Coordinates of N, CA and C in Angstrom, one line a residue:
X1 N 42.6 71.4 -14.0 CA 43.8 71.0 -14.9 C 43.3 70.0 -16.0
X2 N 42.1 69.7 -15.8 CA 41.6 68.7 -17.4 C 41.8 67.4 -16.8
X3 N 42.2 67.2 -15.6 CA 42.0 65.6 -15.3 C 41.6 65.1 -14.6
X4 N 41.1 64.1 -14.1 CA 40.4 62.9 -12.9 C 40.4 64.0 -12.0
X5 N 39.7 63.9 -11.2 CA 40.0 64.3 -9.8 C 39.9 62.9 -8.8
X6 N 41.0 63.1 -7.8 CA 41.7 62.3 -6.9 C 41.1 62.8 -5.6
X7 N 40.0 63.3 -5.2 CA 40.1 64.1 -3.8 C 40.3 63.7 -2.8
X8 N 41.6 64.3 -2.0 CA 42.3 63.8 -0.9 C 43.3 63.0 -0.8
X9 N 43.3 62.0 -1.8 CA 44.2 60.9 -1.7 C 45.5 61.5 -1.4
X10 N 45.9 60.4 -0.7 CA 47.6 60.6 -0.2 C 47.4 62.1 0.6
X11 N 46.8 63.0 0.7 CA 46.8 64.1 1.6 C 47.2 65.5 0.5
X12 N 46.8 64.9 -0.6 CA 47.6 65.8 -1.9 C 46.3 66.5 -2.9
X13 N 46.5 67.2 -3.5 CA 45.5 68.1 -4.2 C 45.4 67.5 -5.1
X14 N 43.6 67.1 -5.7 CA 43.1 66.0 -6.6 C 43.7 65.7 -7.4
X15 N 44.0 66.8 -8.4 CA 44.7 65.9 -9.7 C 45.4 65.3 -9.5
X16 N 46.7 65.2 -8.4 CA 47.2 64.5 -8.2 C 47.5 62.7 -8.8
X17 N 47.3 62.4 -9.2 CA 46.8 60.7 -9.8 C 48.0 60.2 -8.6
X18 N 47.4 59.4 -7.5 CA 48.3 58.6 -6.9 C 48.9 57.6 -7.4
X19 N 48.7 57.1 -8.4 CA 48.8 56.0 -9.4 C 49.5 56.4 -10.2
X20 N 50.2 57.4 -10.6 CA 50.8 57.9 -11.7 C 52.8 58.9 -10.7
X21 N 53.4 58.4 -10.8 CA 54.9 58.3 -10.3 C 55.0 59.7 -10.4
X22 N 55.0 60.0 -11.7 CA 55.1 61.2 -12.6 C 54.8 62.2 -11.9
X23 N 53.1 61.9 -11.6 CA 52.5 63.4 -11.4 C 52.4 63.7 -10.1
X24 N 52.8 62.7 -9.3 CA 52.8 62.9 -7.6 C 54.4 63.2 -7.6
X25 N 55.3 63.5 -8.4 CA 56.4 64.1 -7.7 C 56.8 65.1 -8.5
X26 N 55.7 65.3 -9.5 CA 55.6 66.7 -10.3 C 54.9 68.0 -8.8
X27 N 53.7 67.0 -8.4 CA 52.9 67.6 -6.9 C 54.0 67.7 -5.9
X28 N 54.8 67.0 -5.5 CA 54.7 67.3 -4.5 C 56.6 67.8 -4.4
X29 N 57.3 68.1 -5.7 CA 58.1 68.6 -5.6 C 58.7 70.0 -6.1
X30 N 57.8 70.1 -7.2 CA 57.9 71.3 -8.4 C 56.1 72.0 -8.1
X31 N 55.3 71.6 -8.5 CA 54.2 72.4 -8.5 C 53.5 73.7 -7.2
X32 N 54.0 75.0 -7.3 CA 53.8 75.8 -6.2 C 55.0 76.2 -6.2
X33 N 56.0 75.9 -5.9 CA 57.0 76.6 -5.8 C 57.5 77.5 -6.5
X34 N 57.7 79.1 -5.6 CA 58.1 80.1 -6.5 C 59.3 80.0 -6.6
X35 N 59.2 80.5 -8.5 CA 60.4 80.2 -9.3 C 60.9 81.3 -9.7
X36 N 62.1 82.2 -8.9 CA 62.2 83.2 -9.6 C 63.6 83.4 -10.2
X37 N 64.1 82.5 -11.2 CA 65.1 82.3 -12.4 C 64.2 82.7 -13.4
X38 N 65.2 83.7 -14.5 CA 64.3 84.1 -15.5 C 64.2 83.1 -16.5
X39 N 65.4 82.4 -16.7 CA 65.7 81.4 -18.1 C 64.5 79.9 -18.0
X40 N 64.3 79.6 -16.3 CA 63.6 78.7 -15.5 C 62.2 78.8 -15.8
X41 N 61.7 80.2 -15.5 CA 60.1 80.8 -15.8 C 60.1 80.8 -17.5
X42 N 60.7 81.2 -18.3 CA 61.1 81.0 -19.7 C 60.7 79.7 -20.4
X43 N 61.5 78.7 -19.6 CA 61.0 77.5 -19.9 C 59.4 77.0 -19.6
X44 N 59.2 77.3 -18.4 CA 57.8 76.9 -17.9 C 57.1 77.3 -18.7
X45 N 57.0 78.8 -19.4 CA 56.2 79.5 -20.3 C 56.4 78.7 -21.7
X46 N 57.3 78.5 -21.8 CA 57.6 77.6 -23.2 C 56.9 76.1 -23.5
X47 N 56.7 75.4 -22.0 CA 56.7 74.0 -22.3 C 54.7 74.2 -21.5
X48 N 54.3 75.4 -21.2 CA 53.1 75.8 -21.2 C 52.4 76.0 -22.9
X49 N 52.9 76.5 -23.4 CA 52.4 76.7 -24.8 C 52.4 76.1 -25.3
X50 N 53.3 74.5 -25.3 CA 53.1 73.5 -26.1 C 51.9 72.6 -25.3
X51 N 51.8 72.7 -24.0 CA 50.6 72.1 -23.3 C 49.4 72.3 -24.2
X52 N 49.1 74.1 -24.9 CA 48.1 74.1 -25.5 C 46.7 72.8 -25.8
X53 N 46.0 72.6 -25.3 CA 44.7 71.6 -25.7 C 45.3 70.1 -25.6
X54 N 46.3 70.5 -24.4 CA 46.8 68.7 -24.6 C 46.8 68.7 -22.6
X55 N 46.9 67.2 -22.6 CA 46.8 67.6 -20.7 C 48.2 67.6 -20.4
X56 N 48.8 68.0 -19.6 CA 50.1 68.5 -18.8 C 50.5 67.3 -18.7
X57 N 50.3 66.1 -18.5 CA 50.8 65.0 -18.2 C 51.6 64.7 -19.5
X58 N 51.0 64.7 -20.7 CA 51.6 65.1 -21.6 C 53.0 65.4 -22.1
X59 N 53.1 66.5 -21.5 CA 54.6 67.2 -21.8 C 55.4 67.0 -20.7
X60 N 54.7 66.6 -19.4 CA 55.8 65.7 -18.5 C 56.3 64.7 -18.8
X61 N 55.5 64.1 -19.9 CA 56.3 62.5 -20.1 C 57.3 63.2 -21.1
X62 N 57.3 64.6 -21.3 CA 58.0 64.2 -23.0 C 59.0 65.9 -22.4
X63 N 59.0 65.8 -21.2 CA 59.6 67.0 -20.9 C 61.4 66.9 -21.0
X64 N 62.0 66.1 -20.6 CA 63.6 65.6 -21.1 C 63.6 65.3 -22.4
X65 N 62.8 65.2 -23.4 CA 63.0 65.2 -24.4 C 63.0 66.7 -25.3
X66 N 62.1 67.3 -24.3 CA 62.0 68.9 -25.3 C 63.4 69.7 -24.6
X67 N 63.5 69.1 -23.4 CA 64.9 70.0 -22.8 C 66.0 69.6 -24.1
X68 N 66.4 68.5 -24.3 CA 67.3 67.5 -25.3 C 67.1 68.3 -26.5
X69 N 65.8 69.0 -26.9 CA 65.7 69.3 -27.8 C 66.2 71.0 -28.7
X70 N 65.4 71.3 -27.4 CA 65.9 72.7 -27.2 C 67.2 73.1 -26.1
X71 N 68.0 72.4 -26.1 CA 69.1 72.7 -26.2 C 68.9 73.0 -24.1
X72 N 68.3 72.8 -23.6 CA 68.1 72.8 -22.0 C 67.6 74.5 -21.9
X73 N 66.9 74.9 -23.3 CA 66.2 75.9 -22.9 C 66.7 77.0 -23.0
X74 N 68.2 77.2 -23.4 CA 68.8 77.9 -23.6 C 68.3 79.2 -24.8
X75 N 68.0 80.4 -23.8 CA 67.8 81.4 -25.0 C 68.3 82.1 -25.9
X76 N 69.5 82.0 -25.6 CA 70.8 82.2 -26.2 C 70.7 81.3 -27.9
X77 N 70.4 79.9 -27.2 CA 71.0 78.9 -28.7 C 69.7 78.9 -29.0
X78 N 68.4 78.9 -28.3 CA 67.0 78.8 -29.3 C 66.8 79.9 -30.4
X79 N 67.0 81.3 -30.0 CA 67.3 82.3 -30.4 C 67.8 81.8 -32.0
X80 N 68.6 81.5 -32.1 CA 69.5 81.2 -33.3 C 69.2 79.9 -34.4
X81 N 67.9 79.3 -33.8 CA 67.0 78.0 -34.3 C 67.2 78.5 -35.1
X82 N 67.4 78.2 -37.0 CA 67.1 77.8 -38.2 C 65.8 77.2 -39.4
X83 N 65.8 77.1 -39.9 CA 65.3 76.2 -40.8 C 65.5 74.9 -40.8
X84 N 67.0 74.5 -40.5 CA 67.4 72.8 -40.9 C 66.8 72.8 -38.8
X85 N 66.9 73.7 -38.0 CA 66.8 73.6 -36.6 C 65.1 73.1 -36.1
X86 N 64.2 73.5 -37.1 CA 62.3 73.7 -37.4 C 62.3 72.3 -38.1
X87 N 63.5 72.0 -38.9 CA 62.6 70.7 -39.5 C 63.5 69.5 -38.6
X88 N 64.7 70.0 -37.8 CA 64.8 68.8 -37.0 C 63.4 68.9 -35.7
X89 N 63.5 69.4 -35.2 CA 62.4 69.9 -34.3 C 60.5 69.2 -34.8
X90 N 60.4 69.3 -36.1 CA 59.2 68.8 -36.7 C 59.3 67.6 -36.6
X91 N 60.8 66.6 -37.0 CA 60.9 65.3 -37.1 C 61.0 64.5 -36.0
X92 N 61.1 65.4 -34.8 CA 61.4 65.2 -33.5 C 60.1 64.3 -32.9
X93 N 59.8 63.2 -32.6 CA 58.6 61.9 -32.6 C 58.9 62.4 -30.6
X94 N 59.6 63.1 -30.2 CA 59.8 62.6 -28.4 C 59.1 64.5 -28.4
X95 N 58.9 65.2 -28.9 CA 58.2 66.4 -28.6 C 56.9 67.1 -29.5
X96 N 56.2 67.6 -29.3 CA 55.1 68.4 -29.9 C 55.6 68.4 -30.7
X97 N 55.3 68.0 -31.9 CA 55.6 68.5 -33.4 C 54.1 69.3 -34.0
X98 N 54.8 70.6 -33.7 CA 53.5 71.6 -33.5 C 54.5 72.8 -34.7
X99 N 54.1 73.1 -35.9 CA 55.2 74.1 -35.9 C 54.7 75.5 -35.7
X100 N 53.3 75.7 -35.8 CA 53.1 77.3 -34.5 C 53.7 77.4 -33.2
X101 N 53.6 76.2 -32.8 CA 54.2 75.9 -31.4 C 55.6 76.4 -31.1
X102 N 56.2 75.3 -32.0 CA 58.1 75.8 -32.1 C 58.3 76.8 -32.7
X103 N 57.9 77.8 -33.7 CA 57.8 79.0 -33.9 C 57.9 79.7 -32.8
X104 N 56.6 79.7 -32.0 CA 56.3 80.5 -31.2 C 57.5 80.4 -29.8
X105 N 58.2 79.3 -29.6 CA 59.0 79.1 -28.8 C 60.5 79.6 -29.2
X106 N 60.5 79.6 -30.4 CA 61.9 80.1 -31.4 C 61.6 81.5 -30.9
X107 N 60.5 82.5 -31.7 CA 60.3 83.5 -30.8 C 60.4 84.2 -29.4
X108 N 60.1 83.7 -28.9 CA 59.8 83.9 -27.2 C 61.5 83.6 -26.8
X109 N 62.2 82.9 -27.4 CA 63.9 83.6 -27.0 C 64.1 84.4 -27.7
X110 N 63.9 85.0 -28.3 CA 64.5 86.1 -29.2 C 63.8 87.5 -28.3
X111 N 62.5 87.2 -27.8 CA 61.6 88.2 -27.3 C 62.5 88.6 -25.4
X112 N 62.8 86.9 -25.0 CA 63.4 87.0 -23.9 C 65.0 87.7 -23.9
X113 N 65.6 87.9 -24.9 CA 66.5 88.4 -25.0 C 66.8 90.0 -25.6
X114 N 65.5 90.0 -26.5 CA 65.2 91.7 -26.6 C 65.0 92.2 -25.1
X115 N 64.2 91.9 -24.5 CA 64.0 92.2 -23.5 C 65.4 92.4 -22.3
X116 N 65.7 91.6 -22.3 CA 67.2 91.2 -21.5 C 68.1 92.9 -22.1
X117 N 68.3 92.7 -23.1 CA 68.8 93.9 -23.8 C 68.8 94.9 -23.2
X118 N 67.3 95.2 -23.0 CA 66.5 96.6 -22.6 C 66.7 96.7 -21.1
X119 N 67.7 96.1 -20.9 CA 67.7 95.7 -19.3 C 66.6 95.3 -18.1
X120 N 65.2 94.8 -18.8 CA 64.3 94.4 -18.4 C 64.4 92.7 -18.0
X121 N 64.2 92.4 -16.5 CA 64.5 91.0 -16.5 C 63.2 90.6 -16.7
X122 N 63.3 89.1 -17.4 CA 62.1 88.6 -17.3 C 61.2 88.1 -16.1
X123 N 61.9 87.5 -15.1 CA 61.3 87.4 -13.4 C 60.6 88.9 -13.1
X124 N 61.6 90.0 -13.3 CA 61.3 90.7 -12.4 C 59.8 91.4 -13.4
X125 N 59.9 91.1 -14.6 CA 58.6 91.7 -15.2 C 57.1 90.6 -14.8
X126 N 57.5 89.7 -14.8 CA 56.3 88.4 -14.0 C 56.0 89.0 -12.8
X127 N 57.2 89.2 -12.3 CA 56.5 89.1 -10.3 C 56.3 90.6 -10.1
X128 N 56.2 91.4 -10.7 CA 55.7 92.6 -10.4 C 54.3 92.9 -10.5
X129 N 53.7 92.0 -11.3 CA 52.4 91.5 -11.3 C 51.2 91.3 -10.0
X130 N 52.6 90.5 -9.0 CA 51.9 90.1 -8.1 C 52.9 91.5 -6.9
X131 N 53.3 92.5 -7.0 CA 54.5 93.4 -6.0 C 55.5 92.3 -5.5
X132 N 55.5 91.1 -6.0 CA 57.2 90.2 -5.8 C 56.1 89.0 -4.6
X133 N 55.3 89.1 -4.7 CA 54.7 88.4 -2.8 C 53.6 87.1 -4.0
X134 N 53.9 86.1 -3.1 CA 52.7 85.1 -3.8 C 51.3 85.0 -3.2
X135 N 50.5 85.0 -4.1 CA 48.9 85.0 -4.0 C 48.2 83.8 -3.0
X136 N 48.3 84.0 -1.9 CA 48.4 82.6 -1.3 C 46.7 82.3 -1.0
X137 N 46.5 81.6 -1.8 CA 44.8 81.1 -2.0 C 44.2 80.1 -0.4
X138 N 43.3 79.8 -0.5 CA 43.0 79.1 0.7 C 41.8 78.3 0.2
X139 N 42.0 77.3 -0.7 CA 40.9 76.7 -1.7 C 40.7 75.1 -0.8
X140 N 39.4 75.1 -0.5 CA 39.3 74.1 0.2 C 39.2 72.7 -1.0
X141 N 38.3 73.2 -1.6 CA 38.3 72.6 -2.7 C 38.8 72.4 -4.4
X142 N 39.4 70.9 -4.7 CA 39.9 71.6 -6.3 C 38.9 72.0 -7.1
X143 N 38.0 71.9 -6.9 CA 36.5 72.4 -7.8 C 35.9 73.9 -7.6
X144 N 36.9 74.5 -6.5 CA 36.8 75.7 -6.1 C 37.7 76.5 -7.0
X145 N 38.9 76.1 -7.6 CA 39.9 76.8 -8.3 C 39.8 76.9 -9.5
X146 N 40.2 78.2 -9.7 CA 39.6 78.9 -11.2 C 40.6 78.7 -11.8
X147 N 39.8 78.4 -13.3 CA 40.5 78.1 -14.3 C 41.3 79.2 -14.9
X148 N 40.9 80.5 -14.7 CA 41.7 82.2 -14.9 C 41.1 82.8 -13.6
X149 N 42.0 84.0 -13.8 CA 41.7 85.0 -13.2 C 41.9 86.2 -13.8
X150 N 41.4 87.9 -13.1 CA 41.5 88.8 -13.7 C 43.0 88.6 -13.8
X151 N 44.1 88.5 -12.7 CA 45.1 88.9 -12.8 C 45.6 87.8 -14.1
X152 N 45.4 86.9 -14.2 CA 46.0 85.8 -15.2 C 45.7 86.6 -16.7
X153 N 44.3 87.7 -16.8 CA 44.1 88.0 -17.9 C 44.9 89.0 -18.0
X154 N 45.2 90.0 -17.0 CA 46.1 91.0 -16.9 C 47.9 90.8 -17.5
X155 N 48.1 89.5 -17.0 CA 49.9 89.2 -17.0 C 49.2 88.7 -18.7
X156 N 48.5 87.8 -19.1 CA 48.4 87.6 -20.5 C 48.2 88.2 -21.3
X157 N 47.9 89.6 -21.3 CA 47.8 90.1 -22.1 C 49.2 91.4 -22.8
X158 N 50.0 91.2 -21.2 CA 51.5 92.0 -21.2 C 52.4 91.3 -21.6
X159 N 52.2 89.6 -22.0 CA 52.6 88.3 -22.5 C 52.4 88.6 -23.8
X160 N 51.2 88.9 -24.6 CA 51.3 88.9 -25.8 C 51.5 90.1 -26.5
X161 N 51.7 91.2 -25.1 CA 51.6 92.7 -25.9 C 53.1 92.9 -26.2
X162 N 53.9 91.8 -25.4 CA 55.4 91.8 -25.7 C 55.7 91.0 -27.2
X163 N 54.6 89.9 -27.2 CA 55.0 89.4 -28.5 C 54.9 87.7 -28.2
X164 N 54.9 87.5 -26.9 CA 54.9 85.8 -26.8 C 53.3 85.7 -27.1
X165 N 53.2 84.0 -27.6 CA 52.3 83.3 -27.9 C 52.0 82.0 -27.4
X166 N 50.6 81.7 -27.8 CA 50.3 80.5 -26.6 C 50.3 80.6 -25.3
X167 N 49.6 81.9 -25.0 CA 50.2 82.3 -23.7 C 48.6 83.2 -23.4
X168 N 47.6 82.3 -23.4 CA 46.3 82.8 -23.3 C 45.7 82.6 -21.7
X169 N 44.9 83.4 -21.2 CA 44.7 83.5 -19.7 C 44.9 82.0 -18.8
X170 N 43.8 81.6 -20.0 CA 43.6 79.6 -18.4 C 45.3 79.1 -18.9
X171 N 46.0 79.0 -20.2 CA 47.3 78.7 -20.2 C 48.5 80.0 -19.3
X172 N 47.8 81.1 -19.3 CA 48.8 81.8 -18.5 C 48.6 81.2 -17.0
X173 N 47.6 81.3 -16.5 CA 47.5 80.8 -15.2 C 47.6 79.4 -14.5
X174 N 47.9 78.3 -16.0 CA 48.6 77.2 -15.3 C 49.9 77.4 -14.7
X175 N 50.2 78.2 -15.9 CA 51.5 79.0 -15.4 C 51.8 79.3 -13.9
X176 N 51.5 80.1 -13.7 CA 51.3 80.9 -12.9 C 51.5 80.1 -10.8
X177 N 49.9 79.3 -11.4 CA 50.4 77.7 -10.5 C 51.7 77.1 -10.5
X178 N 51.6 76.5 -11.4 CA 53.2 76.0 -11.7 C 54.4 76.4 -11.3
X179 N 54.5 78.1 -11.2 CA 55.8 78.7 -11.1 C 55.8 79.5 -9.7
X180 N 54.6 78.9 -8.7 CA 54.1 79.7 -7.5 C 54.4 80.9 -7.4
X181 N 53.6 81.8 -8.5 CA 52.7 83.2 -8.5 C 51.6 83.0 -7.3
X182 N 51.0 82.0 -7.7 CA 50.1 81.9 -6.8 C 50.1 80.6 -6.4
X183 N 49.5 80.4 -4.7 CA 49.6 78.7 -4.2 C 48.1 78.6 -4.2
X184 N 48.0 77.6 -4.9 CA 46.8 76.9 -5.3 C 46.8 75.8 -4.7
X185 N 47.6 75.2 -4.3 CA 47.5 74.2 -3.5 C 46.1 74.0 -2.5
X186 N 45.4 73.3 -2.7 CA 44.2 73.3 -1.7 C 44.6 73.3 0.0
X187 N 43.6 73.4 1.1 CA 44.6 73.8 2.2 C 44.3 72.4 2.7
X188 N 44.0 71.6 2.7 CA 44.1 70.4 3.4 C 45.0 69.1 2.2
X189 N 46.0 70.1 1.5 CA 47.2 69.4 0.9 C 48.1 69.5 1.8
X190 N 48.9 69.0 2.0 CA 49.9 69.2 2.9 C 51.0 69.9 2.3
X191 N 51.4 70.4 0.7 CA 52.1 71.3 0.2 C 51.4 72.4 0.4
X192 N 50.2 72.2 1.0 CA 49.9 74.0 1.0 C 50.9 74.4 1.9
X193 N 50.8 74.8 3.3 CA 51.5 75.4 4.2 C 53.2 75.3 3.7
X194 N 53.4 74.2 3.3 CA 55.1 73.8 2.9 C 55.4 74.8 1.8
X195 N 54.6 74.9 0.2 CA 55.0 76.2 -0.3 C 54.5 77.5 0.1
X196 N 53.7 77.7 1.3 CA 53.9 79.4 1.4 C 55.1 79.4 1.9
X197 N 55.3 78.6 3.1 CA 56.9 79.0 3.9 C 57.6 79.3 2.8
X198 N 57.8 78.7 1.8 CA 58.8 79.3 0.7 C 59.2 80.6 -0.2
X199 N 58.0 81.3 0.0 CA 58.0 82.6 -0.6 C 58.5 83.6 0.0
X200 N 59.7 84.5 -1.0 CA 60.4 85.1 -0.2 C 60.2 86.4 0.9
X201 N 60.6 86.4 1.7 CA 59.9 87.9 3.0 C 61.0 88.8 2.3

């Protein structure tokens, strides 16, 4: 994930920063867990592409502020972003002021709602990737876990062949972590075992 490694502390998977509030209750309450709300995965994909070349901690500090921004994510009202909507969004000092970025996020509701149209859900197009079941890894080590995979190249490329952007394999597959596609959790975390129980039978 681009940062320190922590190994072991607190019983948690390295990057973890035990020192950091933020990112140990990013670990040990959101990260792994499968997410299957489509508007929910939508976002994660959205606030992944503004991650682009920046570290994730990043856009956690500034993550209530891009919800505030974008309207709680709504694809409905992003959909309908403007011109006066891109240059509030540009002036915005509490989120990425990226304008490929918010472009590409302006997009990707419009794309998630074409899609909706066609009666294709967006979850169920993600998790068919994996047949609906999570990838459940058994990584002893964080130095063991890959930065892509084939499948991460596979789902990114059906990502851009729909039209979304910023949505390149090692950013699709933080993804992917993040929205427990797959548990990457190392196995001597103590969220390993906690998020497999959670994947649906």
């Amino acid at each position: 994930m681009g940062v320190k490694v922590y190994e072991g502390e607190g019983g948690r998977c390295g990057w973890a920063n035990p020192a950091n509030p933020l990112y140990v209750a990013y670990h040990d309450e959101e990260w792994g867990v499968p997410e299957y709300d489509s508007r929910a995965l939508w976002e994660k994909l959205v606030l992944d592409g503004f991650q682009a070349g920046l570290a994730w901690i990043t856009i956690l500090r500034k993550r209530d502020a891009f919800r505030a921004a974008f309207a709680d994510f709504d694809p409905e009202v992003v959909a309908r972003f403007d011109e006066d909507d891109r240059a509030r969004l540009l002036a915005d000092a509490g989120i990425i002021r990226s304008r490929a970025k918010i472009d590409a996020a302006i997009g990707g509701a419009k794309i998630f709602l074409a899609m909706r149209d066609r009666g294709e859900d967006f979850s169920e197009f993600l998790w068919a990737f994996t047949d609906g079941a999570v990838v459940q890894n058994h990584w002893k080590e964080i130095g063991q876990v890959p930065a892509q995979t084939d499948l991460a190249v596979e789902v990114a490329k059906a990502l851009k062949a729909k039209g979304f952007r910023f949505c390149g394999p090692v950013i699709t597959y933080a993804f992917m972590q993040a929205v427990g596609m797959v548990n990457d959790h190392v196995t001597g975390c103590f969220r390993h075992s906690e998020v497999a129980a959670l994947e649906r039978r």
